[in-house]
Amino acid sequence: MRHIVFIAPRFLDNTNRYLEAFTKLGVKLSVISADPSAAIPAELRPPIEAHYQVASLDTEPLIEATRKLAASVGKVDRLVGFLEQLQTPMAEVRDALGIEGLDARTAGNFRDKDQMKATLRAAQVPTARSALATSRKELERFVDEVGFPVIVKPRAGLGTRATYRVTNASELAAIGAPSAGAPVQVEEFVRAREHTCETVTIKGKPVWRSGTRYFPSPLEVLETPWIQYAVLLPREDNDPTWTAFHPHNTNALTALFGPAANTAAGTALTHMEWFLREDGTSLVNEVGVRPPGVQIMPLMSITHATDLFADWARLVALDEWTPKPRVCAAGAAFFRGPPGGTRVASVTGVERAVEQAGSSLVMMRTPKVGQPRAEGYEGEGYAIVKHATTDGVKDALKALIENVQIRYR
Ligand SMILES: Nc1ncnc2c1ncn2[C@@H]1O[C@H](COP(=O)(O)OP(=O)(O)OP(=O)(O)O)[C@@H](O)[C@H]1O
Ligand SMILES: [Mg+2]
């Protein structure tokens, strides 16, 4: 029986869905967390063989925890976790303890945006021009070459945090000077629609794909606080809009997994974000070697009549995957409101939204009065819809976004 170590930073709802999936696999399961074991939901405790609490999720404490679990439970076959920030520390633990799976060098291809783009370019995968600027001079030189606007973002960013569109010299001057110790990733600004491609690979070979579209782009959502954000997973799995991108997806994954592709490292669910320009050309933006966020896991579950959390757990723990066909369309709408204020003062239009979304509505987490304002593009609440057709989902998303209004105080 395989010994799987799952890193669950804290036992929050989303993490518990993943944890539950691992508890049902019939493996020897150990859990590492920052939370004490008392925080593990009672019903999930019995199948857990061992638990180790860490003071932080840095590499060193994780090595110590994993080593202790190996000593008490047995050789660790897989070390798994779904958070973006965990991918490099987990890879360093695998390297240190000789555990099969994604190694630190390969993890860098996914976590370091400069290394990622360089790897993609070397493999002739289309991607935006970019540079890692370590001084103001380098930043300016890049802008001279590609022209405004440019995108400036952290080298190992997530959640579109500290990501800016820079449109002129004075905005550029306002950015703190990069240094060798604190470089910034600078990229040509791509005007395009944003899509995702979720791919299951077994030893580096794609065996299943799904894809979504973002309405509008995460950057536009953050630049425009009153815009509500939606993600659409269409009914059609043979729409050329998505399938034409698949060769780039294959090439990108082959390049990023590199020599590790044909090992346990290449058995993964990846989340690729890509741009589709008006002229029909596409560019890879970035790839996470982890399950997607923004409710895409539930959306993939609904549209493929499966439990993707369980399917992912089985994939990364046991290297097993049963491809499921797509049976309907689904979408998620995220509720957010205009700028100003720190807490939700009122939420209106919910009844109308529910009525108009009708039988398409699967679930809704309504923002609550008094709730603190959320920072990111996911807002204070969300709803998930499904329909037999893509247009049915679009109508339902529109009903939600046009009716639900949040005000802050
Ligand atoms: N070169 C670019 N041209 C245009 N827009 C871009 C570019 N790079 C990033 N963006 C915008 O900024 C968003 C965040 O950038 P990116 O996906 O690279 O970073 P991230 O913080 O890791 O993302 P996430 O929000 O997916 O965690 C993108 O979804 C897109 O809207
Ligand atoms: Mg991104």
PDB file of N, CA and C in Angstrom, residues 193-231:
ATOM      1  N   ARG A 193      -8.103  37.673 -25.539  1.00  0.00           N
ATOM      2  CA  ARG A 193      -9.000  36.992 -24.613  1.00  0.00           C
ATOM      3  C   ARG A 193      -8.175  35.999 -23.814  1.00  0.00           C
ATOM      4  N   GLU A 194      -8.610  35.766 -22.578  1.00  0.00           N
ATOM      5  CA  GLU A 194      -7.856  34.808 -21.757  1.00  0.00           C
ATOM      6  C   GLU A 194      -8.619  33.507 -21.571  1.00  0.00           C
ATOM      7  N   HIS A 195      -7.897  32.429 -21.822  1.00  0.00           N
ATOM      8  CA  HIS A 195      -8.462  31.089 -21.681  1.00  0.00           C
ATOM      9  C   HIS A 195      -7.573  30.270 -20.756  1.00  0.00           C
ATOM     10  N   THR A 196      -8.126  29.127 -20.339  1.00  0.00           N
ATOM     11  CA  THR A 196      -7.279  28.173 -19.616  1.00  0.00           C
ATOM     12  C   THR A 196      -7.316  26.837 -20.348  1.00  0.00           C
ATOM     13  N   CYS A 197      -6.312  26.036 -20.110  1.00  0.00           N
ATOM     14  CA  CYS A 197      -6.313  24.661 -20.590  1.00  0.00           C
ATOM     15  C   CYS A 197      -5.858  23.784 -19.425  1.00  0.00           C
ATOM     16  N   GLU A 198      -6.781  22.999 -18.899  1.00  0.00           N
ATOM     17  CA  GLU A 198      -6.441  22.056 -17.836  1.00  0.00           C
ATOM     18  C   GLU A 198      -6.096  20.725 -18.501  1.00  0.00           C
ATOM     19  N   THR A 199      -4.949  20.187 -18.140  1.00  0.00           N
ATOM     20  CA  THR A 199      -4.464  18.994 -18.826  1.00  0.00           C
ATOM     21  C   THR A 199      -4.048  17.938 -17.815  1.00  0.00           C
ATOM     22  N   VAL A 200      -4.479  16.713 -18.059  1.00  0.00           N
ATOM     23  CA  VAL A 200      -3.937  15.595 -17.284  1.00  0.00           C
ATOM     24  C   VAL A 200      -2.869  14.934 -18.147  1.00  0.00           C
ATOM     25  N   THR A 201      -1.673  14.827 -17.592  1.00  0.00           N
ATOM     26  CA  THR A 201      -0.605  14.113 -18.280  1.00  0.00           C
ATOM     27  C   THR A 201      -0.247  12.885 -17.459  1.00  0.00           C
ATOM     28  N   ILE A 202       0.067  11.818 -18.155  1.00  0.00           N
ATOM     29  CA  ILE A 202       0.620  10.624 -17.499  1.00  0.00           C
ATOM     30  C   ILE A 202       2.024  10.480 -18.055  1.00  0.00           C
ATOM     31  N   LYS A 203       2.994  10.523 -17.188  1.00  0.00           N
ATOM     32  CA  LYS A 203       4.401  10.534 -17.603  1.00  0.00           C
ATOM     33  C   LYS A 203       4.625  11.487 -18.779  1.00  0.00           C
ATOM     34  N   GLY A 204       4.089  12.705 -18.635  1.00  0.00           N
ATOM     35  CA  GLY A 204       4.328  13.761 -19.608  1.00  0.00           C
ATOM     36  C   GLY A 204       3.438  13.743 -20.834  1.00  0.00           C
ATOM     37  N   LYS A 205       2.630  12.721 -21.030  1.00  0.00           N
ATOM     38  CA  LYS A 205       1.759  12.628 -22.225  1.00  0.00           C
ATOM     39  C   LYS A 205       0.341  13.054 -21.877  1.00  0.00           C
ATOM     40  N   PRO A 206      -0.191  14.081 -22.586  1.00  0.00           N
ATOM     41  CA  PRO A 206      -1.567  14.509 -22.308  1.00  0.00           C
ATOM     42  C   PRO A 206      -2.567  13.385 -22.594  1.00  0.00           C
ATOM     43  N   VAL A 207      -3.431  13.128 -21.625  1.00  0.00           N
ATOM     44  CA  VAL A 207      -4.445  12.087 -21.823  1.00  0.00           C
ATOM     45  C   VAL A 207      -5.863  12.639 -21.679  1.00  0.00           C
ATOM     46  N   TRP A 208      -5.996  13.872 -21.238  1.00  0.00           N
ATOM     47  CA  TRP A 208      -7.333  14.466 -21.043  1.00  0.00           C
ATOM     48  C   TRP A 208      -7.163  15.976 -20.924  1.00  0.00           C
ATOM     49  N   ARG A 209      -8.108  16.706 -21.530  1.00  0.00           N
ATOM     50  CA  ARG A 209      -8.052  18.165 -21.408  1.00  0.00           C
ATOM     51  C   ARG A 209      -9.429  18.758 -21.162  1.00  0.00           C
ATOM     52  N   SER A 210      -9.425  19.913 -20.507  1.00  0.00           N
ATOM     53  CA  SER A 210     -10.635  20.709 -20.347  1.00  0.00           C
ATOM     54  C   SER A 210     -10.167  22.152 -20.481  1.00  0.00           C
ATOM     55  N   GLY A 211     -11.095  23.080 -20.718  1.00  0.00           N
ATOM     56  CA  GLY A 211     -10.646  24.473 -20.854  1.00  0.00           C
ATOM     57  C   GLY A 211     -11.744  25.431 -20.457  1.00  0.00           C
ATOM     58  N   THR A 212     -11.343  26.626 -20.059  1.00  0.00           N
ATOM     59  CA  THR A 212     -12.331  27.647 -19.684  1.00  0.00           C
ATOM     60  C   THR A 212     -11.982  28.969 -20.344  1.00  0.00           C
ATOM     61  N   ARG A 213     -12.929  29.888 -20.253  1.00  0.00           N
ATOM     62  CA  ARG A 213     -12.647  31.261 -20.661  1.00  0.00           C
ATOM     63  C   ARG A 213     -12.940  32.180 -19.488  1.00  0.00           C
ATOM     64  N   TYR A 214     -12.065  33.174 -19.323  1.00  0.00           N
ATOM     65  CA  TYR A 214     -12.266  34.180 -18.277  1.00  0.00           C
ATOM     66  C   TYR A 214     -13.005  35.384 -18.876  1.00  0.00           C
ATOM     67  N   PHE A 215     -14.019  35.879 -18.189  1.00  0.00           N
ATOM     68  CA  PHE A 215     -14.711  37.124 -18.601  1.00  0.00           C
ATOM     69  C   PHE A 215     -14.638  38.128 -17.462  1.00  0.00           C
ATOM     70  N   PRO A 216     -14.033  39.267 -17.545  1.00  0.00           N
ATOM     71  CA  PRO A 216     -12.964  39.570 -18.480  1.00  0.00           C
ATOM     72  C   PRO A 216     -11.666  39.024 -17.911  1.00  0.00           C
ATOM     73  N   SER A 217     -10.517  39.622 -18.283  1.00  0.00           N
ATOM     74  CA  SER A 217      -9.243  39.085 -17.814  1.00  0.00           C
ATOM     75  C   SER A 217      -9.033  39.440 -16.341  1.00  0.00           C
ATOM     76  N   PRO A 218      -8.306  38.604 -15.601  1.00  0.00           N
ATOM     77  CA  PRO A 218      -8.024  38.915 -14.192  1.00  0.00           C
ATOM     78  C   PRO A 218      -7.425  40.306 -14.001  1.00  0.00           C
ATOM     79  N   LEU A 219      -6.580  40.744 -14.928  1.00  0.00           N
ATOM     80  CA  LEU A 219      -5.980  42.069 -14.782  1.00  0.00           C
ATOM     81  C   LEU A 219      -7.054  43.152 -14.886  1.00  0.00           C
ATOM     82  N   GLU A 220      -7.943  43.029 -15.892  1.00  0.00           N
ATOM     83  CA  GLU A 220      -9.018  44.022 -16.041  1.00  0.00           C
ATOM     84  C   GLU A 220      -9.921  44.031 -14.810  1.00  0.00           C
ATOM     85  N   VAL A 221     -10.134  42.873 -14.230  1.00  0.00           N
ATOM     86  CA  VAL A 221     -10.998  42.800 -13.037  1.00  0.00           C
ATOM     87  C   VAL A 221     -10.359  43.595 -11.901  1.00  0.00           C
ATOM     88  N   LEU A 222      -9.054  43.424 -11.736  1.00  0.00           N
ATOM     89  CA  LEU A 222      -8.399  44.146 -10.643  1.00  0.00           C
ATOM     90  C   LEU A 222      -8.245  45.630 -10.945  1.00  0.00           C
ATOM     91  N   GLU A 223      -8.096  45.968 -12.231  1.00  0.00           N
ATOM     92  CA  GLU A 223      -7.986  47.389 -12.586  1.00  0.00           C
ATOM     93  C   GLU A 223      -9.329  48.101 -12.442  1.00  0.00           C
ATOM     94  N   THR A 224     -10.423  47.350 -12.520  1.00  0.00           N
ATOM     95  CA  THR A 224     -11.761  47.922 -12.532  1.00  0.00           C
ATOM     96  C   THR A 224     -12.576  47.266 -11.427  1.00  0.00           C
ATOM     97  N   PRO A 225     -12.530  47.844 -10.205  1.00  0.00           N
ATOM     98  CA  PRO A 225     -13.062  47.138  -9.032  1.00  0.00           C
ATOM     99  C   PRO A 225     -14.536  46.769  -9.142  1.00  0.00           C
ATOM    100  N   TRP A 226     -15.338  47.503  -9.923  1.00  0.00           N
ATOM    101  CA  TRP A 226     -16.773  47.179  -9.919  1.00  0.00           C
ATOM    102  C   TRP A 226     -17.109  46.086 -10.934  1.00  0.00           C
ATOM    103  N   ILE A 227     -16.142  45.678 -11.721  1.00  0.00           N
ATOM    104  CA  ILE A 227     -16.413  44.593 -12.661  1.00  0.00           C
ATOM    105  C   ILE A 227     -16.542  43.289 -11.898  1.00  0.00           C
ATOM    106  N   GLN A 228     -17.582  42.524 -12.230  1.00  0.00           N
ATOM    107  CA  GLN A 228     -17.692  41.185 -11.654  1.00  0.00           C
ATOM    108  C   GLN A 228     -17.083  40.210 -12.657  1.00  0.00           C
ATOM    109  N   TYR A 229     -16.565  39.150 -12.110  1.00  0.00           N
ATOM    110  CA  TYR A 229     -15.720  38.249 -12.879  1.00  0.00           C
ATOM    111  C   TYR A 229     -16.446  36.923 -13.077  1.00  0.00           C
ATOM    112  N   ALA A 230     -16.262  36.318 -14.240  1.00  0.00           N
ATOM    113  CA  ALA A 230     -16.902  35.023 -14.471  1.00  0.00           C
ATOM    114  C   ALA A 230     -15.971  34.087 -15.226  1.00  0.00           C
ATOM    115  N   VAL A 231     -16.170  32.806 -14.992  1.00  0.00           N
ATOM    116  CA  VAL A 231     -15.400  31.768 -15.681  1.00  0.00           C
ATOM    117  C   VAL A 231     -16.401  30.834 -16.346  1.00  0.00           C
TER     118      VAL A 231
END
